[in-house]
């Protein structure tokens, strides 16, 4: 009951927000919150550190940009195309990487993502260093003109909410139970008859698909898909967001993403613009050294201790 | 088929080498259906390695394994489990972040066939709660259904492991030192439990507690340095001077 109430308040805030805060910043926040939540599905709930999620985020950004700009697809279909593309890419990379563990898994995903990056640099449709510019926002449901930032915001909010709900459901599903068991004790899960690689692969593909949804949506918001979306910096940033917010908590990654984006946004306009990477680095180290559960994880532990 | 020749599990020349070191050497095991069979031997004899070979957590260097007359040497661990051979582990194997009930339910839910359904609510698993609680009660864990397993004492974790294994209703259970690290009362409890669940089942167990072996087991295989030293009933094996020597050798 209390929980439902909390969610309703959050929803009300989200609906009111664009009348107070600059909608483009809010949309960026939402997209990265979704990206980090998708990433958390594989790191927090699957126990696998992927260092190549930029490939899915950036890949979907390019696919969607191309579908909207060159093929003139309606906005929804363009986003869908990018998302599906990221899912397929996830399947291909997942099939290669899923049998590896720990650092080897991270290395293979990184290597595959770098290959994707080089492909995006040299492929003709991506616009190379300049990126894919001037992607049309189009209309939502053929009725609502998305060139209006507030209209666009509600469209993005609907997409991201859908993504969050799917993630929350997946975590609390029969599949989520098996995934949790595998994370807790792989050998035992195997001895109970579960082909654990197939469960991990599904988690990876789901994660890649939703990361793609975030990247595709971001392209529509900024009307731009660029190399930085697919760069390994992006893979590192999403790790940071997830750890900072709280690994394996539903809300954590979204909170972490919000903090990082707000910080970047705040610093970028001041005299400390060049120091952004340093600040992020310090946050990362502090987080790993002194509050490993992340903001949401620590908060939860604190509430449990005190009540 | 003659009952006395009805072997559920048979190995021939089972061998495992680790970089030149032979941990299991030419083992021919024959486990009769519906018996409790013990695998004993000093530390490092290769008992756990045999378990790992039988359940395919390790691939044999040589030799074959047949279950119900079918060659399973090339099967995968999860397949072995689905065929009806389910193992436990020497170090208690539970899912520490889940509750006791959820632990058992993970084993039960496989049969529903919805384990890949990421869009379905967890509530669809609640219909398994009654069966899970029944299994927990069977091992004396009825008071701990909602306890997070990481907080349970060691003996309780081992009992939970047995309940989880039983949830699969396996034709054959492999138990690696089920009473290890338990107090006398718990040992007594687990012994009775194993006897209870052995009806219509075959059990192969590694056990150091010879009291447990003598009360439970129909047949015993003694391993020493990876090879079978001798086989027989408890009376036969315990009278064998080589067995005493093997154990004394370990003590010396
Ligand atoms: N993965 C491995 N790599 C190398 N050597 C191994 C491996 N697994 C087991 N061994 C070795 O094989 C031998 C048999 O080990 P195993 O664990 O099967 O013994 P055990 O009979 O179960 O002993 P215990 O009673 O202590 O449990 C030991 O000498 C062990 O060091
Ligand atoms: Mg052992």
PDB file of C-alpha atoms in Angstrom, chain A residues 56 85-97 201-202 204-205 208-209:
ATOM      1  CA  UNK A  56      23.999  -1.695 -27.752  1.00  0.00           C
ATOM      2  CA  UNK A  85      18.925  -4.281 -33.787  1.00  0.00           C
ATOM      3  CA  UNK A  86      20.526  -3.912 -30.360  1.00  0.00           C
ATOM      4  CA  UNK A  87      18.824  -7.141 -29.263  1.00  0.00           C
ATOM      5  CA  UNK A  88      20.283  -9.026 -32.226  1.00  0.00           C
ATOM      6  CA  UNK A  89      23.708  -7.555 -31.588  1.00  0.00           C
ATOM      7  CA  UNK A  90      23.284  -8.643 -27.958  1.00  0.00           C
ATOM      8  CA  UNK A  91      22.464 -12.163 -29.077  1.00  0.00           C
ATOM      9  CA  UNK A  92      25.562 -12.326 -31.280  1.00  0.00           C
ATOM     10  CA  UNK A  93      27.929 -10.963 -28.632  1.00  0.00           C
ATOM     11  CA  UNK A  94      26.189 -12.937 -25.889  1.00  0.00           C
ATOM     12  CA  UNK A  95      26.623 -16.235 -27.718  1.00  0.00           C
ATOM     13  CA  UNK A  96      30.353 -15.620 -27.870  1.00  0.00           C
ATOM     14  CA  UNK A  97      30.827 -14.301 -24.350  1.00  0.00           C
ATOM     15  CA  UNK A 201      22.083 -15.475 -22.397  1.00  0.00           C
ATOM     16  CA  UNK A 202      18.448 -14.455 -22.093  1.00  0.00           C
ATOM     17  CA  UNK A 204      22.104 -10.569 -21.571  1.00  0.00           C
ATOM     18  CA  UNK A 205      19.854 -10.210 -24.595  1.00  0.00           C
ATOM     19  CA  UNK A 208      21.086  -5.366 -24.522  1.00  0.00           C
ATOM     20  CA  UNK A 209      17.607  -4.837 -25.957  1.00  0.00           C
TER      21      UNK A 209
END
